[in-house]
PDB file of C-alpha atoms in Angstrom:
ATOM      1  CA  ARG G   1     -13.704  53.536 -79.389  1.00 71.00           C
ATOM      2  CA  ALA G   2     -12.218  54.026 -82.847  1.00 74.00           C
ATOM      3  CA  GLY G   3      -9.429  51.541 -82.124  1.00 70.00           C
ATOM      4  CA  MET G   4     -11.803  48.871 -80.861  1.00 70.00           C
ATOM      5  CA  ILE G   5     -14.147  49.295 -83.817  1.00 74.00           C
ATOM      6  CA  GLY G   6     -11.153  49.239 -86.150  1.00 75.00           C
ATOM      7  CA  ALA G   7     -10.084  45.977 -84.505  1.00 69.00           C
ATOM      8  CA  GLY G   8     -13.409  44.433 -85.499  1.00 74.00           C
ATOM      9  CA  PHE G   9     -15.622  44.867 -82.467  1.00 74.00           C
ATOM     10  CA  PRO G  10     -19.221  45.911 -83.234  1.00 79.00           C
ATOM     11  CA  GLU G  11     -19.749  49.671 -83.066  1.00 82.00           C
ATOM     12  CA  ARG G  12     -22.920  49.236 -80.992  1.00 79.00           C
ATOM     13  CA  ARG G  13     -20.865  47.802 -78.096  1.00 71.00           C
ATOM     14  CA  PHE G  14     -19.052  51.061 -77.323  1.00 71.00           C
ATOM     15  CA  GLU G  15     -20.197  54.275 -75.732  1.00 69.00           C
ATOM     16  CA  VAL G  16     -17.499  56.744 -74.721  1.00 69.00           C
ATOM     17  CA  THR G  17     -18.158  58.512 -71.418  1.00 65.00           C
ATOM     18  CA  GLY G  18     -14.706  59.727 -70.421  1.00 60.00           C
ATOM     19  CA  TRP G  19     -11.799  58.324 -68.458  1.00 58.00           C
ATOM     20  CA  PRO G  20     -11.455  59.818 -64.982  1.00 57.00           C
ATOM     21  CA  PHE G  21      -8.225  57.950 -64.081  1.00 58.00           C
ATOM     22  CA  TYR G  22      -6.056  58.649 -67.115  1.00 60.00           C
ATOM     23  CA  SER G  23      -3.172  61.091 -66.688  1.00 61.00           C
ATOM     24  CA  GLY G  24      -3.291  62.156 -70.321  1.00 68.00           C
ATOM     25  CA  ARG G  25       0.247  61.036 -71.140  1.00 74.00           C
ATOM     26  CA  VAL G  26       0.615  59.586 -74.621  1.00 81.00           C
ATOM     27  CA  GLY G  27       3.829  58.327 -76.180  1.00 85.00           C
ATOM     28  CA  PRO G  28       6.992  56.808 -74.839  1.00 91.00           C
ATOM     29  CA  ILE G  29       8.316  57.737 -71.405  1.00 93.00           C
ATOM     30  CA  PRO G  30      11.544  59.740 -71.845  1.00 94.00           C
ATOM     31  CA  ALA G  31      14.595  57.593 -71.035  1.00 95.00           C
ATOM     32  CA  GLU G  32      15.820  59.841 -68.220  1.00 96.00           C
ATOM     33  CA  ARG G  33      12.366  59.885 -66.573  1.00 95.00           C
ATOM     34  CA  LYS G  34      12.224  56.079 -66.823  1.00 96.00           C
ATOM     35  CA  ARG G  35      15.657  55.778 -65.156  1.00 97.00           C
ATOM     36  CA  GLN G  36      14.580  58.155 -62.383  1.00 97.00           C
ATOM     37  CA  ALA G  37      11.292  56.279 -61.840  1.00 96.00           C
ATOM     38  CA  LYS G  38      13.201  53.009 -61.472  1.00 97.00           C
ATOM     39  CA  LYS G  39      15.499  54.599 -58.887  1.00 97.00           C
ATOM     40  CA  GLU G  40      12.491  55.935 -56.969  1.00 96.00           C
ATOM     41  CA  LEU G  41      11.195  52.345 -56.683  1.00 95.00           C
ATOM     42  CA  GLY G  42      14.582  51.099 -55.494  1.00 95.00           C
ATOM     43  CA  LEU G  43      15.223  49.306 -58.793  1.00 97.00           C
ATOM     44  CA  ASP G  44      18.340  49.138 -60.936  1.00 98.00           C
ATOM     45  CA  PRO G  45      17.921  51.902 -63.547  1.00 97.00           C
ATOM     46  CA  ASP G  46      20.074  49.965 -66.035  1.00 97.00           C
ATOM     47  CA  ARG G  47      17.934  46.812 -66.105  1.00 98.00           C
ATOM     48  CA  PRO G  48      14.521  46.374 -67.757  1.00 98.00           C
ATOM     49  CA  VAL G  49      11.410  46.136 -65.578  1.00 98.00           C
ATOM     50  CA  ALA G  50       8.417  43.866 -66.075  1.00 98.00           C
ATOM     51  CA  ALA G  51       5.423  44.731 -63.899  1.00 97.00           C
ATOM     52  CA  LEU G  52       2.486  42.454 -63.159  1.00 96.00           C
ATOM     53  CA  THR G  53      -0.620  44.378 -62.155  1.00 94.00           C
ATOM     54  CA  LEU G  54      -3.244  42.295 -60.414  1.00 91.00           C
ATOM     55  CA  THR G  55      -6.942  42.555 -59.834  1.00 88.00           C
ATOM     56  CA  GLY G  56      -8.158  42.100 -56.269  1.00 84.00           C
ATOM     57  CA  LEU G  57      -8.216  38.529 -54.995  1.00 83.00           C
ATOM     58  CA  PHE G  58     -11.725  37.073 -55.505  1.00 78.00           C
ATOM     59  CA  ASP G  59     -12.616  40.154 -57.571  1.00 71.00           C
ATOM     60  CA  ALA G  60     -13.502  39.626 -61.263  1.00 65.00           C
ATOM     61  CA  GLY G  61     -12.972  35.883 -61.023  1.00 65.00           C
ATOM     62  CA  GLU G  62      -9.545  36.009 -59.402  1.00 78.00           C
ATOM     63  CA  SER G  63      -9.000  32.910 -57.289  1.00 88.00           C
ATOM     64  CA  PRO G  64      -5.937  31.600 -55.439  1.00 92.00           C
ATOM     65  CA  ALA G  65      -5.261  29.188 -58.331  1.00 91.00           C
ATOM     66  CA  VAL G  66      -5.481  31.984 -60.917  1.00 90.00           C
ATOM     67  CA  ARG G  67      -3.286  34.221 -58.766  1.00 92.00           C
ATOM     68  CA  LYS G  68      -0.602  31.529 -58.419  1.00 94.00           C
ATOM     69  CA  ARG G  69      -0.753  30.825 -62.142  1.00 92.00           C
ATOM     70  CA  GLN G  70      -0.247  34.487 -63.095  1.00 93.00           C
ATOM     71  CA  ILE G  71       2.632  35.090 -60.703  1.00 95.00           C
ATOM     72  CA  SER G  72       4.345  31.786 -61.504  1.00 95.00           C
ATOM     73  CA  ILE G  73       4.105  32.160 -65.286  1.00 95.00           C
ATOM     74  CA  ALA G  74       5.529  35.677 -65.025  1.00 95.00           C
ATOM     75  CA  ALA G  75       8.291  34.887 -62.522  1.00 96.00           C
ATOM     76  CA  LEU G  76       9.480  31.723 -64.266  1.00 95.00           C
ATOM     77  CA  GLY G  77       9.134  33.121 -67.775  1.00 95.00           C
ATOM     78  CA  LEU G  78      10.923  36.435 -67.476  1.00 96.00           C
ATOM     79  CA  PRO G  79      14.467  36.521 -68.859  1.00 95.00           C
ATOM     80  CA  LYS G  80      17.084  36.875 -66.098  1.00 94.00           C
ATOM     81  CA  GLU G  81      17.941  40.470 -66.976  1.00 96.00           C
ATOM     82  CA  TYR G  82      14.419  41.641 -66.016  1.00 97.00           C
ATOM     83  CA  GLN G  83      13.413  42.994 -62.644  1.00 98.00           C
ATOM     84  CA  PHE G  84       9.976  41.731 -61.644  1.00 98.00           C
ATOM     85  CA  VAL G  85       7.588  44.158 -59.935  1.00 98.00           C
ATOM     86  CA  ILE G  86       4.147  43.209 -58.670  1.00 97.00           C
ATOM     87  CA  LYS G  87       1.403  45.760 -57.987  1.00 96.00           C
ATOM     88  CA  PRO G  88      -1.773  44.542 -56.278  1.00 93.00           C
ATOM     89  CA  HIS G  89      -5.119  46.189 -56.905  1.00 90.00           C
ATOM     90  CA  PRO G  90      -5.738  49.132 -54.532  1.00 89.00           C
ATOM     91  CA  ILE G  91      -8.496  47.186 -52.731  1.00 88.00           C
ATOM     92  CA  GLU G  92      -6.101  44.405 -51.717  1.00 89.00           C
ATOM     93  CA  PRO G  93      -3.895  44.665 -48.628  1.00 89.00           C
ATOM     94  CA  LEU G  94      -0.289  43.525 -48.989  1.00 91.00           C
ATOM     95  CA  GLU G  95      -0.882  40.908 -46.290  1.00 92.00           C
ATOM     96  CA  THR G  96      -3.193  39.082 -48.711  1.00 91.00           C
ATOM     97  CA  LEU G  97      -0.695  39.198 -51.584  1.00 93.00           C
ATOM     98  CA  MET G  98       2.555  38.370 -49.807  1.00 95.00           C
ATOM     99  CA  PRO G  99       1.986  34.616 -49.260  1.00 95.00           C
ATOM    100  CA  PHE G 100       1.568  34.250 -53.048  1.00 95.00           C
ATOM    101  CA  VAL G 101       4.739  36.249 -53.688  1.00 95.00           C
ATOM    102  CA  SER G 102       6.705  34.254 -51.118  1.00 96.00           C
ATOM    103  CA  GLU G 103       5.637  31.004 -52.751  1.00 95.00           C
ATOM    104  CA  CYS G 104       5.755  31.929 -56.445  1.00 95.00           C
ATOM    105  CA  ALA G 105       8.124  34.877 -56.875  1.00 96.00           C
ATOM    106  CA  PRO G 106      10.273  35.476 -53.790  1.00 95.00           C
ATOM    107  CA  ASN G 107      12.656  37.766 -55.713  1.00 95.00           C
ATOM    108  CA  ALA G 108       9.906  40.114 -56.915  1.00 96.00           C
ATOM    109  CA  THR G 109       9.618  43.694 -55.763  1.00 96.00           C
ATOM    110  CA  VAL G 110       6.137  44.458 -54.448  1.00 96.00           C
ATOM    111  CA  VAL G 111       4.784  47.988 -54.506  1.00 96.00           C
ATOM    112  CA  GLU G 112       1.802  49.346 -52.617  1.00 92.00           C
ATOM    113  CA  GLY G 113      -1.561  48.851 -54.273  1.00 91.00           C
ATOM    114  CA  MET G 114      -2.427  52.502 -53.709  1.00 91.00           C
ATOM    115  CA  MET G 115       0.484  53.620 -55.898  1.00 91.00           C
ATOM    116  CA  LYS G 116      -0.896  55.447 -58.918  1.00 89.00           C
ATOM    117  CA  VAL G 117      -0.577  53.209 -61.945  1.00 89.00           C
ATOM    118  CA  ASP G 118       0.817  55.999 -64.126  1.00 88.00           C
ATOM    119  CA  GLN G 119       3.629  56.391 -61.586  1.00 91.00           C
ATOM    120  CA  LEU G 120       4.402  52.673 -61.896  1.00 95.00           C
ATOM    121  CA  LEU G 121       4.215  52.765 -65.698  1.00 95.00           C
ATOM    122  CA  GLU G 122       6.963  55.384 -65.790  1.00 95.00           C
ATOM    123  CA  SER G 123       9.409  52.643 -64.714  1.00 97.00           C
ATOM    124  CA  VAL G 124       8.019  49.764 -66.772  1.00 97.00           C
ATOM    125  CA  ASP G 125       9.498  48.247 -69.938  1.00 97.00           C
ATOM    126  CA  VAL G 126       6.785  45.587 -70.311  1.00 97.00           C
ATOM    127  CA  LEU G 127       3.407  45.221 -68.591  1.00 96.00           C
ATOM    128  CA  LEU G 128       1.975  41.840 -67.614  1.00 96.00           C
ATOM    129  CA  ASN G 129      -1.747  41.719 -66.914  1.00 92.00           C
ATOM    130  CA  ARG G 130      -4.724  39.397 -67.214  1.00 88.00           C
ATOM    131  CA  GLY G 131      -5.904  41.567 -70.109  1.00 85.00           C
ATOM    132  CA  VAL G 132      -9.142  43.016 -68.765  1.00 81.00           C
ATOM    133  CA  SER G 133      -7.812  46.109 -67.030  1.00 81.00           C
ATOM    134  CA  GLN G 134      -7.630  49.731 -68.107  1.00 84.00           C
ATOM    135  CA  VAL G 135      -3.918  49.668 -67.241  1.00 88.00           C
ATOM    136  CA  CYS G 136      -3.364  47.687 -70.469  1.00 88.00           C
ATOM    137  CA  ILE G 137      -4.707  50.605 -72.489  1.00 86.00           C
ATOM    138  CA  GLU G 138      -2.681  53.109 -70.464  1.00 89.00           C
ATOM    139  CA  ALA G 139       0.481  51.067 -71.083  1.00 91.00           C
ATOM    140  CA  LEU G 140      -0.196  50.857 -74.819  1.00 89.00           C
ATOM    141  CA  LEU G 141      -0.821  54.615 -74.973  1.00 88.00           C
ATOM    142  CA  ASN G 142       2.678  55.019 -73.495  1.00 91.00           C
ATOM    143  CA  ASP G 143       4.252  52.611 -76.024  1.00 93.00           C
ATOM    144  CA  ILE G 144       4.787  49.984 -73.323  1.00 95.00           C
ATOM    145  CA  PRO G 145       4.367  46.434 -74.640  1.00 94.00           C
ATOM    146  CA  VAL G 146       1.650  44.376 -72.956  1.00 93.00           C
ATOM    147  CA  ILE G 147       1.704  40.635 -72.358  1.00 93.00           C
ATOM    148  CA  VAL G 148      -1.612  39.098 -71.338  1.00 92.00           C
ATOM    149  CA  VAL G 149      -1.054  36.339 -68.789  1.00 93.00           C
ATOM    150  CA  ASP G 150      -3.821  33.932 -69.719  1.00 89.00           C
ATOM    151  CA  THR G 151      -6.320  33.162 -66.968  1.00 85.00           C
ATOM    152  CA  GLU G 152      -8.712  31.276 -69.249  1.00 81.00           C
ATOM    153  CA  VAL G 153     -10.980  34.332 -69.431  1.00 80.00           C
ATOM    154  CA  THR G 154     -11.606  35.854 -72.857  1.00 78.00           C
ATOM    155  CA  THR G 155     -10.232  39.364 -73.150  1.00 80.00           C
ATOM    156  CA  PRO G 156     -10.315  42.010 -75.903  1.00 80.00           C
ATOM    157  CA  PHE G 157      -6.905  40.651 -76.986  1.00 83.00           C
ATOM    158  CA  HIS G 158      -8.177  37.106 -77.669  1.00 76.00           C
ATOM    159  CA  GLY G 159      -8.831  36.414 -81.317  1.00 79.00           C
ATOM    160  CA  ILE G 160      -7.317  39.726 -82.367  1.00 81.00           C
ATOM    161  CA  VAL G 161      -3.713  39.715 -81.114  1.00 83.00           C
ATOM    162  CA  ASP G 162      -3.268  36.198 -79.784  1.00 80.00           C
ATOM    163  CA  GLU G 163       0.511  36.558 -80.057  1.00 83.00           C
ATOM    164  CA  VAL G 164       0.518  38.739 -76.917  1.00 86.00           C
ATOM    165  CA  ILE G 165      -1.243  36.089 -74.824  1.00 88.00           C
ATOM    166  CA  ALA G 166       1.063  34.018 -72.612  1.00 88.00           C
ATOM    167  CA  LYS G 167      -0.356  30.633 -71.663  1.00 91.00           C
ATOM    168  CA  SER G 168       2.937  29.396 -70.236  1.00 91.00           C
ATOM    169  CA  GLU G 169       6.270  30.671 -69.014  1.00 92.00           C
ATOM    170  CA  ALA G 170       7.779  29.860 -72.422  1.00 93.00           C
ATOM    171  CA  ASP G 171       5.335  32.324 -73.989  1.00 92.00           C
ATOM    172  CA  ILE G 172       6.628  35.097 -71.703  1.00 92.00           C
ATOM    173  CA  LYS G 173      10.167  34.587 -72.992  1.00 88.00           C
TER     174      LYS G 173
END
């Protein structure tokens, strides 16, 4: 609440009720834990990881076109040294996601949607998201940079930190 008000949002817009999903971790993930988390996901512990967390298809305005745009911008924009991990929303079965991955990011690693997001964040060096998910806040609390993959929906990042909004693959780089 204090951070959002400090960023210029009206105080009347925020009521704090608690956060039932947050693990409580604050600060950077220790390097050895990050290496171990990457190994647990079958990733190279010596290469950086960029994770795209998705909302459920057709949920919150997600459409096939938006989905393709997010995955394509991320996959084509990431520098070659990055490993690309995609995590669907828990409500979405992998069968729904995989055609998009096959078309737009065939080299991506896909994790189960039911994986706890704090478990995923332990392995992540940069988070990619549409910018309207609590996982963005969790990443920032763990000193993980966030890149908002623009879906033409205004987010809390728009107008405040526009430099983190990627409208194209060049912006990801």
